[in-house]
Coordinates of C-alpha atoms in Angstrom, one line a residue:
X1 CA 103.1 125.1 98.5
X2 CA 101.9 125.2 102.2
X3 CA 102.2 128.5 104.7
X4 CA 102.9 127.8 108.0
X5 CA 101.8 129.8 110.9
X6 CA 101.8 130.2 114.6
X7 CA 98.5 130.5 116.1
X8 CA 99.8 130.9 119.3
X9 CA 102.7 133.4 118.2
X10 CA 102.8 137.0 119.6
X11 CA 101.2 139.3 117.9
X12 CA 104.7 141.0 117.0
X13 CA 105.4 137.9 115.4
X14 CA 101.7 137.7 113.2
X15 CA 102.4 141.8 112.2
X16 CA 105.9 141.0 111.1
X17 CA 105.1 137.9 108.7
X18 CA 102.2 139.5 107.4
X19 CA 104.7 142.5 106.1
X20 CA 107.0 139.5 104.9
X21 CA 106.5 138.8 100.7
X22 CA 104.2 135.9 99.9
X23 CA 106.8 133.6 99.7
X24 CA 108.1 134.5 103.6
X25 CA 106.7 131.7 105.1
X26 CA 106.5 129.3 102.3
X27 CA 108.0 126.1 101.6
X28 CA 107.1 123.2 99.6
X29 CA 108.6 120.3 101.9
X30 CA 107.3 121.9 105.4
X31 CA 110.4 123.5 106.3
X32 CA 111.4 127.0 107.6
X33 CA 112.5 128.7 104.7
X34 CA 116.3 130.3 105.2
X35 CA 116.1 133.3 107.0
X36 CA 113.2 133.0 109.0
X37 CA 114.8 131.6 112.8
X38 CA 115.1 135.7 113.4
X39 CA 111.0 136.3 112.6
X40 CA 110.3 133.4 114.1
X41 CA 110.8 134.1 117.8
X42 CA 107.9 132.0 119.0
X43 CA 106.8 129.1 119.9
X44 CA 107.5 126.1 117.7
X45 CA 105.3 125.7 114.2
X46 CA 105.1 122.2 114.8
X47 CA 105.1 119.3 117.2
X48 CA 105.1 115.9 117.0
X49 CA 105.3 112.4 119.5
X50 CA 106.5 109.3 118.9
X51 CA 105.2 106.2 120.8
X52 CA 106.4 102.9 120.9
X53 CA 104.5 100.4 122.5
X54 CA 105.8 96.8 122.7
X55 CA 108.4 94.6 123.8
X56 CA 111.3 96.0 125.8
X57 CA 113.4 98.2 124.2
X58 CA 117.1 99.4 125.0
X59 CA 116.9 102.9 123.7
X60 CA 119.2 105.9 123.1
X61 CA 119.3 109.7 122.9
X62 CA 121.5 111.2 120.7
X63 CA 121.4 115.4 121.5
X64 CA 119.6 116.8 118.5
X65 CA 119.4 114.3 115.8
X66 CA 116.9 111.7 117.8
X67 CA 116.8 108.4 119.0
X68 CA 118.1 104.8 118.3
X69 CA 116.3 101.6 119.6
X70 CA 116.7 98.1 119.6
X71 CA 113.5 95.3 120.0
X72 CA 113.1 92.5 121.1
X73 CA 110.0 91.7 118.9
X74 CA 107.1 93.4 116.9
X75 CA 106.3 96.9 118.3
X76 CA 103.5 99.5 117.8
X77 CA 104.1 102.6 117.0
X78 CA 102.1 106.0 117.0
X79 CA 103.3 108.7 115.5
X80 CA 101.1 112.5 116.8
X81 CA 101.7 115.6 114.4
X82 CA 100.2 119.0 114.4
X83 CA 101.0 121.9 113.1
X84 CA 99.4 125.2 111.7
X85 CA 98.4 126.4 107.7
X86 CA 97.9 129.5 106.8
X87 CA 94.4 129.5 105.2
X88 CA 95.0 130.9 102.0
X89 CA 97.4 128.4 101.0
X90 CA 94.1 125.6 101.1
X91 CA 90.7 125.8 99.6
X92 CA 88.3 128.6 101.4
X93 CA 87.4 127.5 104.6
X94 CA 83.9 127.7 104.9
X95 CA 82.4 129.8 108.2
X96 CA 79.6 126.8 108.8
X97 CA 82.5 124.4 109.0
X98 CA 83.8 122.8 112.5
X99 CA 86.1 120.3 111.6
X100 CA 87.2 118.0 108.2
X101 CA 88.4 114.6 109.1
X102 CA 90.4 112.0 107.0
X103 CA 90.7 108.2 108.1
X104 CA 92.4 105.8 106.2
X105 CA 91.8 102.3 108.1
X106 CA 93.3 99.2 107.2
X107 CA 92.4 96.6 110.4
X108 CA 89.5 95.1 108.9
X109 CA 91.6 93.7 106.1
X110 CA 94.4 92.6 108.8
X111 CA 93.9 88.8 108.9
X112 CA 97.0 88.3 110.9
X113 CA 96.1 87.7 114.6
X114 CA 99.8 86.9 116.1
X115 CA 100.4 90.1 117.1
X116 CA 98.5 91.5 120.0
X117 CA 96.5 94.9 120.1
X118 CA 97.5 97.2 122.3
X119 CA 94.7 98.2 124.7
X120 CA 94.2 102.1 123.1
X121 CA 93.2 100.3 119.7
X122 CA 89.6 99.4 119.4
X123 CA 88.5 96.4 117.9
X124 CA 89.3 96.0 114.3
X125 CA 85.5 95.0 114.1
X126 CA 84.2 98.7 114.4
X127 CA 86.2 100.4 111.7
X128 CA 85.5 99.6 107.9
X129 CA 88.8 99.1 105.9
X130 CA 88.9 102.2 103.2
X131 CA 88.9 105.9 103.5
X132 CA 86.5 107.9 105.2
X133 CA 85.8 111.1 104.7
X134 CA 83.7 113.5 106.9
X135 CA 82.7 116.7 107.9
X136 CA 81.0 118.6 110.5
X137 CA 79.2 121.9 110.8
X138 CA 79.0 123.6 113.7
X139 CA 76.4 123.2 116.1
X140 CA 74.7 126.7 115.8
X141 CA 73.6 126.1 112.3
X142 CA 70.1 126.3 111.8
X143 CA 68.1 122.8 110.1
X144 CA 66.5 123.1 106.9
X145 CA 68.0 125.4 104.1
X146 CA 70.8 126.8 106.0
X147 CA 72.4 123.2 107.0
X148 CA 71.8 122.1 103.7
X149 CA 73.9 125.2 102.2
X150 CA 76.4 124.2 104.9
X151 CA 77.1 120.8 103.5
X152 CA 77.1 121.6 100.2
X153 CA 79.9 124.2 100.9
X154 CA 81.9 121.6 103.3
X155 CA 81.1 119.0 100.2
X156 CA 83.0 121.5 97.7
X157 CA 85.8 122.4 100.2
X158 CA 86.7 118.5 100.9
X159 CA 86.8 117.7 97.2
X160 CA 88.8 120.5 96.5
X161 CA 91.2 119.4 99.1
X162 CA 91.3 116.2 97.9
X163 CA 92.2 116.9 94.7
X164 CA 88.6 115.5 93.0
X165 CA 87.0 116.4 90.1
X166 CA 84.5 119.6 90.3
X167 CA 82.1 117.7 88.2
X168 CA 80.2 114.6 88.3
X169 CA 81.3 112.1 85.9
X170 CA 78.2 110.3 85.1
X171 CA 80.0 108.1 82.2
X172 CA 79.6 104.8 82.2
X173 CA 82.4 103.5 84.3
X174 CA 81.5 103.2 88.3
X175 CA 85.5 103.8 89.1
X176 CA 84.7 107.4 87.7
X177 CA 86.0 110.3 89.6
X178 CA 83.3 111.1 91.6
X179 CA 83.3 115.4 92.6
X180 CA 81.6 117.6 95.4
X181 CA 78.0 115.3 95.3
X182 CA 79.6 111.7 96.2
X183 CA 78.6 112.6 100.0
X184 CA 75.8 111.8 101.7
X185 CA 74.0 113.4 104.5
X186 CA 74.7 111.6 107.7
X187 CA 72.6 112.9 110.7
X188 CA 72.1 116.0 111.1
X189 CA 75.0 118.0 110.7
X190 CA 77.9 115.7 109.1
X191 CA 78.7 114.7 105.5
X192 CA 80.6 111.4 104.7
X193 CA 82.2 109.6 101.7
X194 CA 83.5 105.8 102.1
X195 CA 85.6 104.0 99.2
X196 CA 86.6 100.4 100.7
X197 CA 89.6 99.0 100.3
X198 CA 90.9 95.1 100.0
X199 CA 93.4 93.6 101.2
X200 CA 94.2 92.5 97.8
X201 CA 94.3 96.1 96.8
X202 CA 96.8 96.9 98.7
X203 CA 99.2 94.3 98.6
X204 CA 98.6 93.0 102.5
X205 CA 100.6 90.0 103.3
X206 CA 102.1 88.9 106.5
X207 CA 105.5 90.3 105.8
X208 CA 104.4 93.3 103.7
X209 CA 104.7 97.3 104.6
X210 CA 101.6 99.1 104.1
X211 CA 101.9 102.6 103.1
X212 CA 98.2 103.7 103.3
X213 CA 98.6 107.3 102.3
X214 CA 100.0 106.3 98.9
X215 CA 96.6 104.5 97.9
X216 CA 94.6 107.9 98.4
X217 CA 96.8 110.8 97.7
X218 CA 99.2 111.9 95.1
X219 CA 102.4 112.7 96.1
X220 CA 102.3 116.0 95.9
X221 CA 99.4 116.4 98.1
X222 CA 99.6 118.5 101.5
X223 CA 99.0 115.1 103.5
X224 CA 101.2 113.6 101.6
X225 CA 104.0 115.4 102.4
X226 CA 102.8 116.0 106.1
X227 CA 102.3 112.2 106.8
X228 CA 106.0 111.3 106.9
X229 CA 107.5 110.5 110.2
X230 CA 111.2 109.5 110.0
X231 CA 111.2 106.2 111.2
X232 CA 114.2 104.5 109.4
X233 CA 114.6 100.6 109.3
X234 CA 117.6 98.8 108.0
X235 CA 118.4 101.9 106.4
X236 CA 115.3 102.8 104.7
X237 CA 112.1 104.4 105.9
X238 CA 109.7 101.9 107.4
X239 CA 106.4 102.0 109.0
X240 CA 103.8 99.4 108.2
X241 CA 100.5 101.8 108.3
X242 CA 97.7 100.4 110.1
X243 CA 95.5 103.6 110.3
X244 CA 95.7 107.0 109.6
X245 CA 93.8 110.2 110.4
X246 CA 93.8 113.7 110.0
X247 CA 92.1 116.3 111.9
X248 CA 91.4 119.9 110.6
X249 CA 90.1 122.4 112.8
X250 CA 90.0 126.9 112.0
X251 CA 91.8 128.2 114.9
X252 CA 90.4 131.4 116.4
X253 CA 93.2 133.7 114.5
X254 CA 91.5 132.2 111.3
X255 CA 94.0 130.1 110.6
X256 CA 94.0 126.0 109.9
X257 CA 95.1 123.6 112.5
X258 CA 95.8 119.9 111.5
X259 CA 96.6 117.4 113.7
X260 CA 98.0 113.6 112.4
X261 CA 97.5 110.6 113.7
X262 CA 99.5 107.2 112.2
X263 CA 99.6 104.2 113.9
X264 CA 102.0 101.3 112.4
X265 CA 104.1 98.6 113.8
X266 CA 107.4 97.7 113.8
X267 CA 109.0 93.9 113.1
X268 CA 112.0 93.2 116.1
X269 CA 114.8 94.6 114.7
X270 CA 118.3 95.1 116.4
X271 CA 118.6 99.1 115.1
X272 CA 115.3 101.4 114.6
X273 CA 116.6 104.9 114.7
X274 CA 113.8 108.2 114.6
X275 CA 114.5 111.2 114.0
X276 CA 113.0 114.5 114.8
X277 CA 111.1 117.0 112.0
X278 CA 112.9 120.0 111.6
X279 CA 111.4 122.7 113.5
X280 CA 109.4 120.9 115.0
X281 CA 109.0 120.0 119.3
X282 CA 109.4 116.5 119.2
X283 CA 109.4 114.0 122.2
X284 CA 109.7 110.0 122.8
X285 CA 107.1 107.8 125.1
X286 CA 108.2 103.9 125.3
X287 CA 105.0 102.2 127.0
X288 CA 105.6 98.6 128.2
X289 CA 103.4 95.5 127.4
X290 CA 102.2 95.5 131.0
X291 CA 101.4 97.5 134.2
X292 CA 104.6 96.0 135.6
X293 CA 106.6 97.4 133.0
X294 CA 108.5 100.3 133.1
X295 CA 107.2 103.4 130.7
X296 CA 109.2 106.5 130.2
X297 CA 109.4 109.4 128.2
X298 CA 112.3 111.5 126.1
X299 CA 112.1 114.7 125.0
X300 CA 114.7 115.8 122.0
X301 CA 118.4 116.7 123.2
X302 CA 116.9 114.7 126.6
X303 CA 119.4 112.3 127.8
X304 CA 118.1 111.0 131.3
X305 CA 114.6 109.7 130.5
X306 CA 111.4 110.4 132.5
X307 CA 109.1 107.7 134.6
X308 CA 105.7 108.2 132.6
X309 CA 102.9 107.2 135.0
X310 CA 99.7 105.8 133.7
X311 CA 96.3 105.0 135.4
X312 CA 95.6 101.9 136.6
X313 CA 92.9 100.6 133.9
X314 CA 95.2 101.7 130.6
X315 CA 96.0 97.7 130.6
X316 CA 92.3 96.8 130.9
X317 CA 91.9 92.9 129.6
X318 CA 91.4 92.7 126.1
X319 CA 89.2 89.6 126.6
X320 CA 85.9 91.1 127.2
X321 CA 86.1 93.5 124.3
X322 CA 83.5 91.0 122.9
X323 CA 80.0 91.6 124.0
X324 CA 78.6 88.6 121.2
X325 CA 78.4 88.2 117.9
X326 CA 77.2 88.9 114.6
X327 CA 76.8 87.3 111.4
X328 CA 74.8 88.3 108.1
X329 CA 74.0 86.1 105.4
X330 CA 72.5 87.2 101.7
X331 CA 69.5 85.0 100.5
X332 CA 68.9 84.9 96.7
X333 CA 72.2 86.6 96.3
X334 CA 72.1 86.7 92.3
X335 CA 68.4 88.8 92.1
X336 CA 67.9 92.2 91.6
X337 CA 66.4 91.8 94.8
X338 CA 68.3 89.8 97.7
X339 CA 67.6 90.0 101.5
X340 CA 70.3 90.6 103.9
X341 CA 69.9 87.8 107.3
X342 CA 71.4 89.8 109.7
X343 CA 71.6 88.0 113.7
X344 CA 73.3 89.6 116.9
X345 CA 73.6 87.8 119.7
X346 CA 74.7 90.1 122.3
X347 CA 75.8 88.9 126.2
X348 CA 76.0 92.2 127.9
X349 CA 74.1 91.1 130.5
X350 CA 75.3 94.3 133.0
X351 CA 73.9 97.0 130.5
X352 CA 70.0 95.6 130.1
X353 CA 68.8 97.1 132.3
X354 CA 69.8 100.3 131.3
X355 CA 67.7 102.9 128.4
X356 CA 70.9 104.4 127.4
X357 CA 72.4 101.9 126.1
X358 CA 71.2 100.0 123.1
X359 CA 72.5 97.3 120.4
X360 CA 73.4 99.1 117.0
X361 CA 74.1 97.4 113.6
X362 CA 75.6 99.8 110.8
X363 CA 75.1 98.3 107.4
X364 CA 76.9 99.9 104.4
X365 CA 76.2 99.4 100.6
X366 CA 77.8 100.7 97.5
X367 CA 75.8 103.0 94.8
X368 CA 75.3 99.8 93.0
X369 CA 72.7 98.8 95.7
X370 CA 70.4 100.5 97.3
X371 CA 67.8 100.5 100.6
X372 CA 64.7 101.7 100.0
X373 CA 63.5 104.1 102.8
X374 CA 59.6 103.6 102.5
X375 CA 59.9 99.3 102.5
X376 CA 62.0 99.8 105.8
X377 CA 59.5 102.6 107.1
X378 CA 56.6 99.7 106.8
X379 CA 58.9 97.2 108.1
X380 CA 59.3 98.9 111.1
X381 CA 55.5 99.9 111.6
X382 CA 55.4 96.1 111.4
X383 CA 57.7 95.4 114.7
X384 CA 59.5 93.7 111.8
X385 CA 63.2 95.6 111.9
X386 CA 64.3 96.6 115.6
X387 CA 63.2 99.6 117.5
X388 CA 64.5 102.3 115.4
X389 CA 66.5 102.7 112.3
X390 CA 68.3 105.5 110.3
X391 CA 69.0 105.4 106.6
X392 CA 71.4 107.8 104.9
X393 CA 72.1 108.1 101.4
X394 CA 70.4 109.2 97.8
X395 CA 66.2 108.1 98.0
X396 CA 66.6 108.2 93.8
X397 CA 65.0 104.9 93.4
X398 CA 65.4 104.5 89.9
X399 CA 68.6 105.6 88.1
X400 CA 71.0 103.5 87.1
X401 CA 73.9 102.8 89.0
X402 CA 76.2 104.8 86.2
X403 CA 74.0 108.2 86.7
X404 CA 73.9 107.9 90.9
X405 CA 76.4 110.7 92.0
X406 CA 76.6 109.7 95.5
X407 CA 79.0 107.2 97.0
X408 CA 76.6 104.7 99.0
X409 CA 74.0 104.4 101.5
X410 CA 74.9 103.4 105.4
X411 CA 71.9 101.9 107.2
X412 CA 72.0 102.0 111.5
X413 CA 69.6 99.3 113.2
X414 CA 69.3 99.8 116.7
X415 CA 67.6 97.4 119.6
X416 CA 66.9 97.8 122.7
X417 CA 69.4 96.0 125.3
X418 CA 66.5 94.4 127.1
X419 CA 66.8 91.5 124.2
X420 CA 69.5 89.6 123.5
X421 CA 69.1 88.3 120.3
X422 CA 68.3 90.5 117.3
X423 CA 67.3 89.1 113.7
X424 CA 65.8 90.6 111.4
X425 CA 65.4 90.4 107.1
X426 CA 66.6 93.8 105.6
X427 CA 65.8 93.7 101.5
X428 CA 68.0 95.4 99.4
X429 CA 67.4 96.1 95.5
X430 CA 70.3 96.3 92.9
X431 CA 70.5 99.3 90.2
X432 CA 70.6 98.4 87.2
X433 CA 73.4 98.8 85.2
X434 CA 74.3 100.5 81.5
X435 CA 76.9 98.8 79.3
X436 CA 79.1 98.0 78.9
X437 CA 80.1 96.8 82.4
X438 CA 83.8 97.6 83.2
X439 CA 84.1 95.2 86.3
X440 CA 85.0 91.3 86.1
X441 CA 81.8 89.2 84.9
X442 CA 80.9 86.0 85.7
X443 CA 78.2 83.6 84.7
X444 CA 75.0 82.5 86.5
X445 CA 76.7 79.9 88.9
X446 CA 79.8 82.0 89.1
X447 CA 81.5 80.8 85.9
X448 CA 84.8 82.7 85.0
X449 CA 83.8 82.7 81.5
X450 CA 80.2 83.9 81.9
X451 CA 79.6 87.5 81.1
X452 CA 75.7 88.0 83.3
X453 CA 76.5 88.9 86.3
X454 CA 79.3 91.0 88.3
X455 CA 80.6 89.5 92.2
X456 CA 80.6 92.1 94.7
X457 CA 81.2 91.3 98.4
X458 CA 79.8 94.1 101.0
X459 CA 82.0 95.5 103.5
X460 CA 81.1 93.3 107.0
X461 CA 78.5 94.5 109.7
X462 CA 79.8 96.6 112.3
X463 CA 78.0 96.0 115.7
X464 CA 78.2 97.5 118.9
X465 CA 76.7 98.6 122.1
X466 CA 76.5 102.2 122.3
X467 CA 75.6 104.5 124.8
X468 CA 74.4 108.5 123.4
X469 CA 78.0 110.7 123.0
X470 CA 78.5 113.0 125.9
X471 CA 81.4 115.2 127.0
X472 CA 84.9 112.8 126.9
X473 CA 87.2 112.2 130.1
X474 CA 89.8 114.2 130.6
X475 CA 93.0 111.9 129.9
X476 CA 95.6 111.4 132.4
X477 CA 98.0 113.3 130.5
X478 CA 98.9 114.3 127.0
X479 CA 100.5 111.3 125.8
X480 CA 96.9 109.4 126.6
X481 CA 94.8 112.4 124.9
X482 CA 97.5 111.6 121.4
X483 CA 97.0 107.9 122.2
X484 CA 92.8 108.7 121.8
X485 CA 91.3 106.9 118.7
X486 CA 87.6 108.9 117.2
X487 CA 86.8 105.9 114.4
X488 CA 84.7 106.8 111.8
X489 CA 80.5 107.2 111.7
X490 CA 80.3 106.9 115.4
X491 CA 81.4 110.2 116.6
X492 CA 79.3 112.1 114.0
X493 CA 76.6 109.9 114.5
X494 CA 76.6 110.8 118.2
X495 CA 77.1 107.3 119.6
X496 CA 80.2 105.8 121.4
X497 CA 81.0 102.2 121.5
X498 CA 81.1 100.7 124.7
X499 CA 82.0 97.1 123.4
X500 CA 81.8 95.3 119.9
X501 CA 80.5 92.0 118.8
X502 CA 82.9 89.8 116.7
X503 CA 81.7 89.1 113.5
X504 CA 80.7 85.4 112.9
X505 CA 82.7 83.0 110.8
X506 CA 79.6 81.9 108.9
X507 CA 79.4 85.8 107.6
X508 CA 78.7 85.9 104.0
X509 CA 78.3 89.3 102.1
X510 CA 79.0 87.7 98.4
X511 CA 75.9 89.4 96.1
X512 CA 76.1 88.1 92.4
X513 CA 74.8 91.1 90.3
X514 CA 73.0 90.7 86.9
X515 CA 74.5 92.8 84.4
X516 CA 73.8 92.9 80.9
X517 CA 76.0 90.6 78.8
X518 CA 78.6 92.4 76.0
X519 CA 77.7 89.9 74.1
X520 CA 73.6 90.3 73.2
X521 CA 74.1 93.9 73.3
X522 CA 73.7 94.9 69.5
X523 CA 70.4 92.3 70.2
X524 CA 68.5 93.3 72.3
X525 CA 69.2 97.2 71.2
X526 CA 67.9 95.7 67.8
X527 CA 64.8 93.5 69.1
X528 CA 63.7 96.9 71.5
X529 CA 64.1 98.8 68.1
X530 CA 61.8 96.2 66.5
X531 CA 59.5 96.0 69.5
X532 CA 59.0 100.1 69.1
X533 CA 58.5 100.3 65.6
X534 CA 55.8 97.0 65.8
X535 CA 54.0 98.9 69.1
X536 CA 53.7 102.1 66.9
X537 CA 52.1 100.2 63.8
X538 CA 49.7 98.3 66.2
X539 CA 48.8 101.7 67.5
X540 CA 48.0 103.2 64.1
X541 CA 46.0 100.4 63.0
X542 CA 43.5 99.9 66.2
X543 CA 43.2 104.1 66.1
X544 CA 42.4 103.2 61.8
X545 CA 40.0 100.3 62.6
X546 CA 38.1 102.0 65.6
X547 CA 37.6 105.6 63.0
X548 CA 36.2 103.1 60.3
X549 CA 33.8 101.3 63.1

């Protein structure tokens, strides 16, 4: 059961629902409850924008229940949401908290490049295909024991809210519900948690409809139900997700404010109809393909549409979003100990001279794996791994992978701009692993039969230049400002992307894990048993011989 409230309501209106009964302003599926249009005098709870960007369209307005398009082809769609809770219907906010953020991505495991990006998505190359989950504290925090109290509270609040477990399941199964610890630190203020997805996992195909919020929440969870927008298709509703995000913000009144971003796409279809949430200020922006295209925009119970006017570089050519390229390859992929080959070749030749910006690599691996801090300390003493680095994650360098509570590691390389080519040998070490081993096995050379070692494939490099975050533009109008895409690790690791570098075909993340086999188990527990007992008789016999010498 979610509250709703007005942070921007008169105070008359906050006194009077405050003297209402609990249940005043309460409603499972987001709507007014009966009664409420008199208390609710103010503005609207709720407001939401649809855009459609794409071929042209021949669209109507019919007053009060919406719109009905046809298309000529595939559209893109992008679907802005916010609205207010009432903080006692969520988890305790904590006071060090600034903002919760949700991302559920899906372009990395796109492989279908008919259909052209629009020019407010970034690169699919700078945005890992899972869910990300971060948070931030606010800036006045003090380092040191206070920030760390800070993310431990933020840790607690976000696995409330997303319905984890409270406790660490240490068992011996790595798809174990992981609870408040599965984050890691990342800078010096945010906390993050990544699960990747595949494309396999969630059913991608070319024709398929991706509905990304049903592979991370339950149905009954507040996002859940929030993350609906009524865009009906042949009769049903249809939106084929391609990312999803969800801001959360305290307002000054102390209430919650969440704001939704989904963008999809649509096939061409002859009848697409929308309609608006209930109490909610709803409005309709058609963007066309290209500068020379008309754009309008249609509020709800609007019938003549307006001109919407953008600037002159929102159709900025898509074919210098590539600054180079990048491409890692794993050497002795089936040791406890491979090496990733990483190599960016970056042709930004305009930026070089220039000490702001700078070539950065993000590497991610799961608990399995692990970087070890001190080897990539001396590395870089020895000019051997760029000109700075950051590691985040758990240092515990020798649990097993069943007993590590935290999600991952992320590793950020960075180079100066002044060199164009970066390569450099980062060594990574595997965990070992306590049976019996849940995942698929394989054998030595990869054998579906074999029962040694486990496949895992790493989530691809993301490469970028980035210049250090400063204070945004100011958009041209609202619909731009909805239209704004934060992707994930880069805002709260206070770097922006200026352009990406396309990952190499020859990019091969495959690691071959050495697990121990099912099989030899009662063995080798029975030969260390033997070893033991024949160590312990040795020992009492060389202390027996050296008394009687």
């Amino acid at each position: 059961m979610v509250r709703l409230a007005s942070s921007v309501a008169a105070p008359m209106l906050l006194t009077l629902a405050l003297l209402q009964s609990a249940h005043a302003l309460s409603n499972s599926n987001m709507e007014r409850p009966e009664g409420a249009e008199q208390l609710l005098s103010g503005p609207a709870l709720a407001t939401e924008e649809h855009v459609v960007f794409g071929q042209e369209v021949s669209m109507t307005s019919s007053a009060g229940s919406g719109w009905s398009f046809e298309s000529d082809g595939s559209s893109w769609h992008v679907w802005t949401h916010t609205s207010v809770f009432d903080r006692v219907d969520l988890p305790l906010w904590p006071e060090a908290m600034k903002e919760a953020r949700i991302i559920l991505s899906s372009g990395m495991c796109r492989t279908d490049s008919s259909r052209p990006m629009p020019p407010f998505v970034p690169p699919r190359e700078l945005e890992h295909c899972g869910s990300h989950i971060l948070a931030t504290a606010h800036d006045d925090v003090p380092h040191g024991l206070p920030m760390a109290v800070a993310q431990a509270q933020m840790q607690k609040w976000l696995a409330q809210f997303m319905g984890w477990s409270q406790n660490v399941q240490t068992g011996d199964s790595l798809s174990a519900t992981l609870g408040p610890e599965a984050f890691i630190s990342l800078g010096n203020s945010s906390i993050y948690h990544f699960v990747p997805l595949s494309a396999r996992a969630m059913g991608l195909r070319p024709d398929s409809r991706l509905d990304l919020t049903a592979h991370v929440f339950g149905s009954h969870h507040y996002l859940h139900e929030l993350i609906a927008p009524k865009v009906m298709y042949r009769g049903k509703q249809w939106l084929d997700n391609y990312r999803v995000e969800a801001q959360l913000q305290r307002t000054t009144h102390g209430f919650v404010s969440i704001r939704i971003q989904v963008i999809s796409t649509l096939p061409a279809a002859p009848n697409v109809s929308i309609e608006p949430q209930d109490h909610a200020e709803s409005r309709i922006a058609w963007i066309g393909p290209t500068k020379n295209a008309a754009s309008f925009m249609l509020a709800a119970n609007q019938s003549m549409p307006e001109s919407l006017h953008l600037p002159n570089d929102f159709y900025a050519p898509t074919s210098d979003q590539y600054t180079g390229s990048v491409s890692i390859r794993t050497a002795g992929f089936s040791s406890f100990h491979p090496n990733l080959l990483v190599t960016a070749n970056s042709h930004a030749t305009s930026l070089t001279e220039s000490n702001s910006y700078h070539l950065s690599t993000l590497l991610v691996l799961p608990r399995t794996y692990f970087f070890d801090p001190y080897q990539l300390r001396q590395q870089h003493d020895d000019g051997l791994l760029g000109s700075r680095f950051q590691h985040y994650g758990q240092t515990e360098l020798e649990k097993p992978a069943e007993a590590v509570s935290t999600w991952g590691s992320v590793l950020v390389l960075s180079q100066d701009m002044r060199e164009s080519q970066f390569n450099v040998t980062v060594p990574i070490h595997a965990r070992y692993r306590l049976p019996p081993v849940h995942e698929q096995t394989v054998g030595y050379r990869g054998e579906q039969t074999g029962d040694t070692h486990v496949d895992l494939t790493l989530p691809p490099p993301i490469s970028a230049v980035v210049c250090p975050a400063g204070d945004p533009p100011l958009p041209a109008n609202d619909i731009l400002s909805n239209l704004h895409i934060r992707l994930a690790l880069f805002d709260e690791l206070g770097l922006v992307p200026v352009s990406s570098l396309q990952i190499a075909p020859d990019t091969d993340m495959l690691l071959r894990m050495p697990v121990p086999s099912t099989s030899h188990t009662s063995l080798i527990q029975l030969s260390t048993l033997g070893l033991l007992f024949a160590g312990a008789i040795f020992v009492i016999h060389s202390a027996r011989s050296s008394k009687s010498h």
